[in-house]
Tab-separated table of C-alpha atoms in Angstrom:
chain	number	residue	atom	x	y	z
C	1	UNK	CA	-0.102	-40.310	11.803
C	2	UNK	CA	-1.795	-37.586	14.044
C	3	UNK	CA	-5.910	-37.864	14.066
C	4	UNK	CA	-6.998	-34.898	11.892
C	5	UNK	CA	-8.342	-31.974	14.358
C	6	UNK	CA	-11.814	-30.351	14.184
C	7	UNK	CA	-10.673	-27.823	11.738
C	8	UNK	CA	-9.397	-30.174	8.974
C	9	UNK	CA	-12.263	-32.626	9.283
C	10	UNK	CA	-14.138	-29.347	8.515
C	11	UNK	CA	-12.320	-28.508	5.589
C	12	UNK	CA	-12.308	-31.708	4.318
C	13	UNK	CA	-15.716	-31.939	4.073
C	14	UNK	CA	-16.162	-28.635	2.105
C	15	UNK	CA	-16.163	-29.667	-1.728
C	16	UNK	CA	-12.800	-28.966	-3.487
C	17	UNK	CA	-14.225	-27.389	-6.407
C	18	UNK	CA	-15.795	-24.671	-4.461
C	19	UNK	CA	-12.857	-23.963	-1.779
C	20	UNK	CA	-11.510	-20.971	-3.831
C	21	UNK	CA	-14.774	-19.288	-4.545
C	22	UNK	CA	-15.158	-19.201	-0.393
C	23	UNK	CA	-11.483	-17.804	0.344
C	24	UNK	CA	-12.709	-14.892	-1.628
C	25	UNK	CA	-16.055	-14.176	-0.080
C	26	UNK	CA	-14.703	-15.177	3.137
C	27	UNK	CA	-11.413	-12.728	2.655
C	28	UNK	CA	-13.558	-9.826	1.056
C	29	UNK	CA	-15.689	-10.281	4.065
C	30	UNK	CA	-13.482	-10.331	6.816
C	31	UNK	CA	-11.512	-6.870	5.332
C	32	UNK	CA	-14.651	-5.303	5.080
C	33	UNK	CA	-15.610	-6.376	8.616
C	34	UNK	CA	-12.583	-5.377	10.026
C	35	UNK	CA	-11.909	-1.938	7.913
C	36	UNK	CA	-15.489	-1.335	9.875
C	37	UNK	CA	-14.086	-2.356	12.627
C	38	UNK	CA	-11.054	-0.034	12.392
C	39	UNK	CA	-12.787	2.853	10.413
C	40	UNK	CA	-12.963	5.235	13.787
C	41	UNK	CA	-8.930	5.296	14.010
C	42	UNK	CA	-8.041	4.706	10.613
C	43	UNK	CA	-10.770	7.075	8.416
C	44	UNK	CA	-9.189	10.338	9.051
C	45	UNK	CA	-5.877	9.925	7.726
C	46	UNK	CA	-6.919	7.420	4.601
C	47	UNK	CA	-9.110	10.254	3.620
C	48	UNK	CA	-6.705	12.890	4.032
C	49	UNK	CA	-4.169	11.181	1.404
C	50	UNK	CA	-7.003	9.032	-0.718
C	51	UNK	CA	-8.918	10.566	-3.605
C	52	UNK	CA	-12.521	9.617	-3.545
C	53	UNK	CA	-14.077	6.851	-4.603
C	54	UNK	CA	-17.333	8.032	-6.592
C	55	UNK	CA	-17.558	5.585	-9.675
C	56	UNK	CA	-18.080	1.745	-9.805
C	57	UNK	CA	-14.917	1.528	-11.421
C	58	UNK	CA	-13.393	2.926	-8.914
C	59	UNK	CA	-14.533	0.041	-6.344
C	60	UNK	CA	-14.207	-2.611	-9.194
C	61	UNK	CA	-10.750	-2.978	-9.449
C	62	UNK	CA	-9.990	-3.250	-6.195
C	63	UNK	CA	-12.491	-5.890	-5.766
C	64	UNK	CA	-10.873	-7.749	-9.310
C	65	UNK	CA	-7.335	-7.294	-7.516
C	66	UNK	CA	-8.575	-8.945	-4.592
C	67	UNK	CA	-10.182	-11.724	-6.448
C	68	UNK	CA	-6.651	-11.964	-8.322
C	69	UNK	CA	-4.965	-12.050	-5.215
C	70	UNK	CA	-6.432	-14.723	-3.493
C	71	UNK	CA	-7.169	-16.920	-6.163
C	72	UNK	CA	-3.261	-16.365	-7.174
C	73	UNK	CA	-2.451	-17.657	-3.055
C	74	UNK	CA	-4.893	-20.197	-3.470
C	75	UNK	CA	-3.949	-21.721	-6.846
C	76	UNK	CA	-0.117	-21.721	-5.782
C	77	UNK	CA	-0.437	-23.658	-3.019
C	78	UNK	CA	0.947	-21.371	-0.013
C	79	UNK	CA	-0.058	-22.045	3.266
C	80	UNK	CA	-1.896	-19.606	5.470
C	81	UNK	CA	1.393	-18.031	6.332
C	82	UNK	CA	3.471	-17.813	3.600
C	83	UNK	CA	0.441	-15.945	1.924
C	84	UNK	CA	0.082	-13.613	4.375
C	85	UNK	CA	3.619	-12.919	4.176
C	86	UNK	CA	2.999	-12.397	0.490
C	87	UNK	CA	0.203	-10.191	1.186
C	88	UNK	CA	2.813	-7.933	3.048
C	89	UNK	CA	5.286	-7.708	0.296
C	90	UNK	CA	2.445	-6.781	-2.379
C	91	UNK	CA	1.436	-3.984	-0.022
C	92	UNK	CA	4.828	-2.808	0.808
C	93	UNK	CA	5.346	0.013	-1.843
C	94	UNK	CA	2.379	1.590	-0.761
C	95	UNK	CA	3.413	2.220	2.781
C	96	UNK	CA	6.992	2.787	1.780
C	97	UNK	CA	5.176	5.609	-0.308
C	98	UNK	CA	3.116	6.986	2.058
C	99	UNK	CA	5.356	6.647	5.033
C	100	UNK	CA	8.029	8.580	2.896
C	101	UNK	CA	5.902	11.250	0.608
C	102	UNK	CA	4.112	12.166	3.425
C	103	UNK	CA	6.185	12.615	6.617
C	104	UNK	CA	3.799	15.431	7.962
C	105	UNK	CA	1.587	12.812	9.039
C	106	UNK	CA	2.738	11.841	12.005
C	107	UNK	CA	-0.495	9.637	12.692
C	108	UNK	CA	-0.060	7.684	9.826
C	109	UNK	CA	2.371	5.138	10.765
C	110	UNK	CA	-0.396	3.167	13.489
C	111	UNK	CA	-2.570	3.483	10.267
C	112	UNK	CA	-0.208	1.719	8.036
C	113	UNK	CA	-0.151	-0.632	10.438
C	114	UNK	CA	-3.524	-1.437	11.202
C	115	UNK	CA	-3.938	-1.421	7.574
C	116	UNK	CA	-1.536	-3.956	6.393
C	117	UNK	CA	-2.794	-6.169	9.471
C	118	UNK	CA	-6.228	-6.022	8.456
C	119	UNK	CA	-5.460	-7.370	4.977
C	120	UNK	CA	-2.957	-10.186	6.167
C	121	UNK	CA	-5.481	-11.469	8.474
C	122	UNK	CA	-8.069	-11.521	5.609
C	123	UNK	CA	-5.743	-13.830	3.370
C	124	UNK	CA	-4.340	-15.413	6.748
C	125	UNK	CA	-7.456	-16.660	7.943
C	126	UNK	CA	-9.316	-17.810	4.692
C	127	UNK	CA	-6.361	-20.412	3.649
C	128	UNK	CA	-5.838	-20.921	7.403
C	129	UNK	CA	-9.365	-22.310	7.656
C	130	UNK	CA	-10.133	-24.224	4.385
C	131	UNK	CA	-6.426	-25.226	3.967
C	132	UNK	CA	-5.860	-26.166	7.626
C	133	UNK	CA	-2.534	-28.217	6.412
C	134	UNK	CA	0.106	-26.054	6.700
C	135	UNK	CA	3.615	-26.440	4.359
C	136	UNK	CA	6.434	-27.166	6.973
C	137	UNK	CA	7.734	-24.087	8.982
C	138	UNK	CA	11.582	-22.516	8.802
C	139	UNK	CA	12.624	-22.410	11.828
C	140	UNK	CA	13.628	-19.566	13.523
C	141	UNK	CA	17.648	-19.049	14.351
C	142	UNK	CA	20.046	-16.445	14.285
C	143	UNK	CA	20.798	-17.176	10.423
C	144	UNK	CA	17.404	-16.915	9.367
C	145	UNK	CA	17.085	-13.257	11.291
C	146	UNK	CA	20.265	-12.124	9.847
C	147	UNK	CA	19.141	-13.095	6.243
C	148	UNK	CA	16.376	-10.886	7.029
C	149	UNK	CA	18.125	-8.008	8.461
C	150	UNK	CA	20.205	-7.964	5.493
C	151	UNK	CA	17.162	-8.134	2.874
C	152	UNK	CA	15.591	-5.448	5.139
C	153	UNK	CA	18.820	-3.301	4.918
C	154	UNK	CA	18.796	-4.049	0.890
C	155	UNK	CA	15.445	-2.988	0.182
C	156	UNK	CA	16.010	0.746	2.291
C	157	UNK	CA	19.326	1.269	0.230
C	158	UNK	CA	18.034	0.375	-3.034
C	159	UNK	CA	15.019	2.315	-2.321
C	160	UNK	CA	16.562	5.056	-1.029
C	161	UNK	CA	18.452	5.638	-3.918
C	162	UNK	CA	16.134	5.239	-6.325
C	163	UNK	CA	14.162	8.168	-4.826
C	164	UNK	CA	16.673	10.677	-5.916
C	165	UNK	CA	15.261	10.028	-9.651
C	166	UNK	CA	11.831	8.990	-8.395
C	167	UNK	CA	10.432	11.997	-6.556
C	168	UNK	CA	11.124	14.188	-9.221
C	169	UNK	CA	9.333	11.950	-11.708
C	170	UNK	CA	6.393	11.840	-9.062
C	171	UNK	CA	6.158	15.825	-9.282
C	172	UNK	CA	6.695	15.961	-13.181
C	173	UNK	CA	3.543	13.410	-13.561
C	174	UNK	CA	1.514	15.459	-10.926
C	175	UNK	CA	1.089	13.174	-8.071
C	176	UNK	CA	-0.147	15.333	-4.884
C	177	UNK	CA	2.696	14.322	-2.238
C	178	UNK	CA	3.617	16.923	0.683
C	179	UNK	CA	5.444	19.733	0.456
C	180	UNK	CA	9.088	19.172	-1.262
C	181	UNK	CA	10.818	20.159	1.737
C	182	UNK	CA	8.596	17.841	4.309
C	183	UNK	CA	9.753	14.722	1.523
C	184	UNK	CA	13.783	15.930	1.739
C	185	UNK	CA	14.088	16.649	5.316
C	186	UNK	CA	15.396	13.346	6.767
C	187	UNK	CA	15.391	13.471	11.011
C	188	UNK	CA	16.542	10.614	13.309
C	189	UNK	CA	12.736	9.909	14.052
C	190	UNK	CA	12.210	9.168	10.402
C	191	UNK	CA	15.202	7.240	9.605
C	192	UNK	CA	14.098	4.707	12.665
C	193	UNK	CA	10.593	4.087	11.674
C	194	UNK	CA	11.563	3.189	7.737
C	195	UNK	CA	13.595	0.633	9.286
C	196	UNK	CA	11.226	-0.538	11.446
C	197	UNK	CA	8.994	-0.451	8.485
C	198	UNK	CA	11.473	-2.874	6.521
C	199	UNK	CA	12.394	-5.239	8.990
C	200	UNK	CA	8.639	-7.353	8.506
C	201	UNK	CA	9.390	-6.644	4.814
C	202	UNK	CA	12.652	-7.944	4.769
C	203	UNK	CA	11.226	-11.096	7.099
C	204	UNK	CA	8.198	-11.603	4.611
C	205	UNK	CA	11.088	-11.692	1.741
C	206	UNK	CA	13.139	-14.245	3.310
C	207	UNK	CA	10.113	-16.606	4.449
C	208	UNK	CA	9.056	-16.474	0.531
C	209	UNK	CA	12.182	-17.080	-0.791
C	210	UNK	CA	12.994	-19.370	1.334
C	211	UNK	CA	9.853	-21.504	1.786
C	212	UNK	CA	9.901	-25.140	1.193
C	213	UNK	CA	8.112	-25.978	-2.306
C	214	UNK	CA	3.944	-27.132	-2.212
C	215	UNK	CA	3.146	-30.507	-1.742
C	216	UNK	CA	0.019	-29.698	-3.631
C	217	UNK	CA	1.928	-28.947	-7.440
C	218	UNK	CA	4.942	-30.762	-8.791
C	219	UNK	CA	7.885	-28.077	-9.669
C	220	UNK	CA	10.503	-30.547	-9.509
C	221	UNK	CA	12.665	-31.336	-12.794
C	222	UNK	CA	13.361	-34.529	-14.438
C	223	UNK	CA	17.154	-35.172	-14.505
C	224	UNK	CA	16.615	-36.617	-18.295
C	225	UNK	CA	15.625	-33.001	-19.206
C	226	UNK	CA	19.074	-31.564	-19.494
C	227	UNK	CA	19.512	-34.458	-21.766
C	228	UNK	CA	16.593	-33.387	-24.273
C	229	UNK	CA	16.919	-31.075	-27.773
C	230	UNK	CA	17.988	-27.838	-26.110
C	231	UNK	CA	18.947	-26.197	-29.527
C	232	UNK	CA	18.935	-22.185	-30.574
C	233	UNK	CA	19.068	-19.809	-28.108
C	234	UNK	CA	15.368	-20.419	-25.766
C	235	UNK	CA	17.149	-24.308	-25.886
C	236	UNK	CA	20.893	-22.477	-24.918
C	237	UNK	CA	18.905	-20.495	-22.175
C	238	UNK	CA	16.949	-23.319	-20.950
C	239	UNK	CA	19.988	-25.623	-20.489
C	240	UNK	CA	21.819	-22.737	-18.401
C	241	UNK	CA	18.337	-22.878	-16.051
C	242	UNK	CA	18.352	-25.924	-15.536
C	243	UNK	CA	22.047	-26.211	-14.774
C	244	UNK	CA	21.290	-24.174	-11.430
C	245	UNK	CA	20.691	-26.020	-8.380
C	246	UNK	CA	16.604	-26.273	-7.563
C	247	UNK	CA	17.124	-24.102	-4.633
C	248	UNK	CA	18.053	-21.249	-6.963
C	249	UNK	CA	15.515	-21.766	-9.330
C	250	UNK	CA	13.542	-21.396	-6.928
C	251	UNK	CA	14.399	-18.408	-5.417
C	252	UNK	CA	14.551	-16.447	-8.677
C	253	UNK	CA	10.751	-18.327	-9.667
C	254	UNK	CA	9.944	-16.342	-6.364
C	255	UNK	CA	11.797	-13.140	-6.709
C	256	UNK	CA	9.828	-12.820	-10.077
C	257	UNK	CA	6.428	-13.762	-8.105
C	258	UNK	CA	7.055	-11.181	-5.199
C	259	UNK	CA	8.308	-8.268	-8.210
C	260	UNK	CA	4.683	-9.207	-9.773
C	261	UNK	CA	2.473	-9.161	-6.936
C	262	UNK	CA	4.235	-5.369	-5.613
C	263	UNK	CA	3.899	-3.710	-9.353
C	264	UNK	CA	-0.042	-4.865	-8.924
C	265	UNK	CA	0.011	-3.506	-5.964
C	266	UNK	CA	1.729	-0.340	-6.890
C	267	UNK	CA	-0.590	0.209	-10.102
C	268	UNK	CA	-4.109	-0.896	-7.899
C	269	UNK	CA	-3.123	0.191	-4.003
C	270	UNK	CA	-1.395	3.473	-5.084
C	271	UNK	CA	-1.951	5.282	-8.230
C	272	UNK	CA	-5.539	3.550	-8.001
C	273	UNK	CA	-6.427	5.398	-4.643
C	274	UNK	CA	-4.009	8.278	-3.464
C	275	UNK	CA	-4.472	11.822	-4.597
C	276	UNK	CA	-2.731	12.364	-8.316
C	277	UNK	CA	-2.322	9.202	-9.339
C	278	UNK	CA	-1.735	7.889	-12.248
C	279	UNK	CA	0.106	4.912	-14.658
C	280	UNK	CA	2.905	6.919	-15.432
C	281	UNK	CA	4.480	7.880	-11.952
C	282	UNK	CA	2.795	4.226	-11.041
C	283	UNK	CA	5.694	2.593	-13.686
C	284	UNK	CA	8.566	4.560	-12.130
C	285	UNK	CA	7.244	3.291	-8.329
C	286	UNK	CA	6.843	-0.242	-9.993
C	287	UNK	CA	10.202	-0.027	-11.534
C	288	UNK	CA	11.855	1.092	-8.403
C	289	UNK	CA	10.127	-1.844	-6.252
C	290	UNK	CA	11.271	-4.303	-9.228
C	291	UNK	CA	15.324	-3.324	-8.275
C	292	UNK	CA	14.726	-3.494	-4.868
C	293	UNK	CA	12.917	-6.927	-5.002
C	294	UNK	CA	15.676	-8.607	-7.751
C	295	UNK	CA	19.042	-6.966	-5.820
C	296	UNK	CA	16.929	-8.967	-2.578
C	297	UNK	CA	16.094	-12.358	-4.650
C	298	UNK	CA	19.894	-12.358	-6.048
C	299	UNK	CA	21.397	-11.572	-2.775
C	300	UNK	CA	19.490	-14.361	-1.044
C	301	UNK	CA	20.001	-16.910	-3.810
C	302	UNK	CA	23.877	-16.118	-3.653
C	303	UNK	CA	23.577	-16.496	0.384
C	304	UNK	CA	21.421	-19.820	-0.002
C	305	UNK	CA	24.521	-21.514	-1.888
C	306	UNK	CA	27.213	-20.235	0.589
């Protein structure tokens, strides 16, 4: 066995109970730090598209989604990099809707960017340092970046379809987006940077999906279980689950996880903060991200058994 670096004799010594109270502090600090950090570049077009922030309530549920957040990464056991990657997914409907309801903005792609990297790096480096163990690592091969060209390539058809009956629904329920015609019009410069958008989005999927199970909680099914009272139809549904193979389980345990964490993010980084939002065109953006996420999971589950 290795000698335990610096970083996990650190960590070791910092009291269990009190670990996931510091990933939140220490993740709420470091995105406020670096939002600072980033504010000269970044402020101009976040306030162009953002609706002010004037009431505690206003800052209070981003700061309870954020508490959610982490303590949902922390309690589940990922590893610094698997939550990041989760991070990514739950912000991914809110820069597929601003990169695509508000093409005018040229600038606002580098701000997406910096954006999404400032809040991986604040769930990235909180588990990174007081859960220095990390869960073992898929490697990288030409499968595993063909699975996630194809999840990439799934999400930006499903989505694109579903805009055709979710733009109009944004308009009917008043969200502010451009102009109708910017949000139609479709050039080659657009169509290249939504699929450079998807391709970390489709990689995040796959590394989710795929990811080995925690060492740190016990999802693993007794064999004598298919053998219990499985009667009416929750027992006729539970013996079908438990008739799939544990690597599909899990993938549709984690399709469901990834379809939670983006309608949270939809409801809290979206309709909470742009211009005209609100719950209603917030379900429809949910419901669209739910598709996209379950045609991924299924895909992937059906490619895992192949």
């Amino acid at each position: 066995m290795a000698p335990a670096s610096p970083l996990q004799r650190a960590a070791g010594a910092i009291p269990p109970n009190i670990k996931p109270v510091l990933a939140v502090l220490l993740s709420m600090s470091l995105s406020t730090f670096f939002g600072y950090l980033a504010s000269p570049w970044i402020s101009t077009d976040i306030a162009a598209i953002g609706r002010p922030m004037k009431t505690p309530s206003d800052y209070s549920t981003l700061i309870a989604w954020r508490v959610m957040e982490m303590l949902g990464y922390w309690i589940g056991g990922w590893d610094a990099t698997n939550a990041a990657y989760l991070s990514i997914l739950s912000l991914a409907p809110s820069l597929h809707f601003f990169h695509n309801y508000y093409p005018s903005r040229a600038p606002l792609f580098p701000t997406l960017s910096i954006s999404t990297a400032i809040d991986a790096l604040s769930v990235y480096i909180p588990i990174r340092v007081l859960r220095p163990e990390p869960n073992k690592i898929t490697p990288v091969d030409a499968t595993c970046a063909t699975t996630s060209m194809l999840a990439s390539l799934l999400y930006q058809l499903t989505l694109q379809i579903a805009s055709k009956f979710l733009t109009p629904w944004l308009l009917l329920t008043g969200w502010e987006l451009d102009s109708v015609e910017n949000v139609y019009a479709v050039n080659e410069g657009l169509i290249l940077s939504r699929a450079l958008m998807m391709m970390p989005i489709g990689w995040a999927a796959t590394e989710v999906l795929y990811a080995p199970e925690s060492k740190r909680k016990s999802t693993q099914v007794k064999s004598s279980g298919i053998e219990e009272d499985l009667t009416g139809l929750m027992g006729s549904v539970e013996a079908m689950w438990l008739k799939l193979s544990p690597k599909t389980r899990k993938v549709i345990k984690r399709t469901a996880l990834i379809a939670a964490y983006q309608a949270a993010g939809v409801t809290v980084g979206v309709a909470g903060t742009v211009k005209g939002g609100n719950l209603s065109g917030a379900v429809m953006l949910a419901a669209a991200w739910t598709v996209a996420t379950i045609t991924v999971g299924g895909v992937l589950a059906w490619v895992g058994r192949v």
